[in-house]
CSV table of C-alpha atoms in Angstrom, one decimal:
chain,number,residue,atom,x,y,z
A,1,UNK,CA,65.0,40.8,199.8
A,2,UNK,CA,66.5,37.9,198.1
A,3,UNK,CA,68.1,38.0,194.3
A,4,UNK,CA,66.8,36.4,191.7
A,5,UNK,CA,69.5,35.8,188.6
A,6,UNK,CA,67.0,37.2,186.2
A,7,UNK,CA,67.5,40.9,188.6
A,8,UNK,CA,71.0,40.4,188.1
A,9,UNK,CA,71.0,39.9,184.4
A,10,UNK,CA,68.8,42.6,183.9
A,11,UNK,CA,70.6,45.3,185.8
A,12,UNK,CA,73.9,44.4,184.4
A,13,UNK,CA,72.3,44.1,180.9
A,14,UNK,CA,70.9,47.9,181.1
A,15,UNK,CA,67.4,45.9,180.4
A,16,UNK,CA,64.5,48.4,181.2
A,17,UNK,CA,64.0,47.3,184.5
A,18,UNK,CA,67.3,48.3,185.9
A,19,UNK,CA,66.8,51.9,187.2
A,20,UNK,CA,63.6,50.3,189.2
A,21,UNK,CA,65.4,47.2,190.1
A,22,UNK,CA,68.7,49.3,191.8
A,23,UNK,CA,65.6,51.4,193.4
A,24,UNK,CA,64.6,48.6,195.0
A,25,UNK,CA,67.8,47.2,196.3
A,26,UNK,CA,68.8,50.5,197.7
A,27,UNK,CA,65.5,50.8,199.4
A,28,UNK,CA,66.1,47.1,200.9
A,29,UNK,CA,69.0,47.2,204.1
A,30,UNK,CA,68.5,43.1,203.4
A,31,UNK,CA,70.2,41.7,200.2
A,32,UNK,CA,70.6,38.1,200.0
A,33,UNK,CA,71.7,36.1,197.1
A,34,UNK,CA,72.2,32.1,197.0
A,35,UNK,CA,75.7,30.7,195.8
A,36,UNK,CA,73.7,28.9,193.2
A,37,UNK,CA,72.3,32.0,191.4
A,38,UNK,CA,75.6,33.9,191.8
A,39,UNK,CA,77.2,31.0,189.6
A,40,UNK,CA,74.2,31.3,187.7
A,41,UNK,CA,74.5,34.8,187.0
A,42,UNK,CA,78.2,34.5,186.0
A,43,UNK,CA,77.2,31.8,183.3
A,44,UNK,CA,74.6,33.8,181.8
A,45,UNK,CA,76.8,36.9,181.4
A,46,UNK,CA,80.4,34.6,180.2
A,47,UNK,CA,77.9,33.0,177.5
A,48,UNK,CA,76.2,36.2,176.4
A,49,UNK,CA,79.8,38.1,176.4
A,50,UNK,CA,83.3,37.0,177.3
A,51,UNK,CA,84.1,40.3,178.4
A,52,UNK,CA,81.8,40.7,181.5
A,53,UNK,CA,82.3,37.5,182.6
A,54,UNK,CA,82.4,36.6,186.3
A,55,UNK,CA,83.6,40.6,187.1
A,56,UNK,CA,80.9,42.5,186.5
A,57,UNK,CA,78.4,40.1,188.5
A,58,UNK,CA,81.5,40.0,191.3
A,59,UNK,CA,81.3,43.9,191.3
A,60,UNK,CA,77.7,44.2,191.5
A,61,UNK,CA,77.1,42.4,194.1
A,62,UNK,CA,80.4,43.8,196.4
A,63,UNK,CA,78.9,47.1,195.4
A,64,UNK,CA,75.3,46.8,196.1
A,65,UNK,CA,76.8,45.2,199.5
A,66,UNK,CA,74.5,41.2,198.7
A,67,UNK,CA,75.3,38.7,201.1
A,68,UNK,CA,76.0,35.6,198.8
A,69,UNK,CA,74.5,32.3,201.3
A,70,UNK,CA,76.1,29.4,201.2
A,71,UNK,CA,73.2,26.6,200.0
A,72,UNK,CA,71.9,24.4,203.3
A,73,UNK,CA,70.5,21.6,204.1
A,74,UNK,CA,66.9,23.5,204.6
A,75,UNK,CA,67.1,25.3,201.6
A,76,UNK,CA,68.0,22.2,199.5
A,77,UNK,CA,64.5,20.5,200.3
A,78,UNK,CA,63.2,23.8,199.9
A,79,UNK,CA,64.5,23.7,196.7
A,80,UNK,CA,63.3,20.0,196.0
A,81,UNK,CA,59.7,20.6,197.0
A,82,UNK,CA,59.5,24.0,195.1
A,83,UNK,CA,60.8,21.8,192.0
A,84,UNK,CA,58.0,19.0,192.7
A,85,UNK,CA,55.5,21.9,193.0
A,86,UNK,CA,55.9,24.8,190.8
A,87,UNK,CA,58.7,22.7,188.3
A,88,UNK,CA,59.5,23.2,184.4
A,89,UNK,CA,56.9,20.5,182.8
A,90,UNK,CA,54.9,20.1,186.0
A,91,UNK,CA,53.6,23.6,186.5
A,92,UNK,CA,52.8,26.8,185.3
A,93,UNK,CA,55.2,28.5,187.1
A,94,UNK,CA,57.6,26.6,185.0
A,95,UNK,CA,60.5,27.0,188.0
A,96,UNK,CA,64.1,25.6,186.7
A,97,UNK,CA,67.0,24.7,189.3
A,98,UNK,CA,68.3,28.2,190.0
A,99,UNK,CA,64.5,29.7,190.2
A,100,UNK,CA,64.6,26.4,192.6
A,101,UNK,CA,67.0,28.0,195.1
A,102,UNK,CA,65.9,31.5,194.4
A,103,UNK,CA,62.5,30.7,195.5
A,104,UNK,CA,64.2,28.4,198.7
A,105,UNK,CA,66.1,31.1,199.9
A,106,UNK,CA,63.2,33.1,199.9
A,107,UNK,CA,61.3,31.0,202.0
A,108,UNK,CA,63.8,30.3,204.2
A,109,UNK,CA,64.4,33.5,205.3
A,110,UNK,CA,60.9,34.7,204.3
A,111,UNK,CA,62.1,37.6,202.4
A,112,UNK,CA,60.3,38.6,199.2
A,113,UNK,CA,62.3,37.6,195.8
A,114,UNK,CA,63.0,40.6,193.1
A,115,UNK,CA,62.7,38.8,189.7
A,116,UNK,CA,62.0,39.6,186.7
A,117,UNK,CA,59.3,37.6,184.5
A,118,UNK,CA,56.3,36.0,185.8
A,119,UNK,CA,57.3,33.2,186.8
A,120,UNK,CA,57.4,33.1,190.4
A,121,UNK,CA,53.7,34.8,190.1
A,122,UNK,CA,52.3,31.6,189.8
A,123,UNK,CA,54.4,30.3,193.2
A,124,UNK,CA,53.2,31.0,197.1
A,125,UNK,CA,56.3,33.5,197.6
A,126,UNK,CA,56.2,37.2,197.8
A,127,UNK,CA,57.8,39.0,194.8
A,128,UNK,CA,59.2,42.0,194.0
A,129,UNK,CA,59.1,43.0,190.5
């Protein structure tokens, strides 16, 4: 499975989804993540409070053993053509840069994505939710 930055946030949050969502990565021997949405995730959590900050996202993901990938050349159009496709203002799927790379990573290695929202509903990936 890949990691979408809305999981993350959601299981560090305590949000109601988190009991299901560490279900599901426990279940799942594959656990992928993109650099992009690990940076994302720290963001989120620094804005919403200082304390977490980049730690508790670092500590997940060591924990729950996610391979962080380094963004490619592949994934990059990926990226680009999801944006054309599914982007914010151009679609209902409403995708913004780091569902961009979620979504490319997922392709690329034709995982399914854990998200939450519905969002990536309205895309041609396979979701987890």
């Amino acid at each position: 499975m890949v990691l979408d930055s809305s999981a993350v946030i959601a299981i560090l949050y305590g949000e109601p989804e988190q009991r299901h969502f560490n279900s599901l990565i426990e279940r799942d021997p594959v656990r992928y993540m993109s650099a992009l949405n690990l940076v994302e995730s720290s963001i989120v959590l620094l804005n919403r409070d200082e304390e977490l900050g980049w730690g508790e996202v670092d500590l997940f993901v060591a924990k729950a053993e996610i391979e962080i990938v380094a963004v490619d050349g592949n994934q990059t159009e990926i990226a680009r053509a999801a944006f054309r496709r599914f982007g914010n203002g151009r679609h209902r799927a409403g995708l913004n840069i780091g569902d961009c790379f979620s979504y490319a990573l997922a392709k690329a290695r034709a995982e399914p994505l854990l998200c939450k929202g519905d969002d990536f509903q309205h895309t041609d990936i396979e979701i987890i939710t």
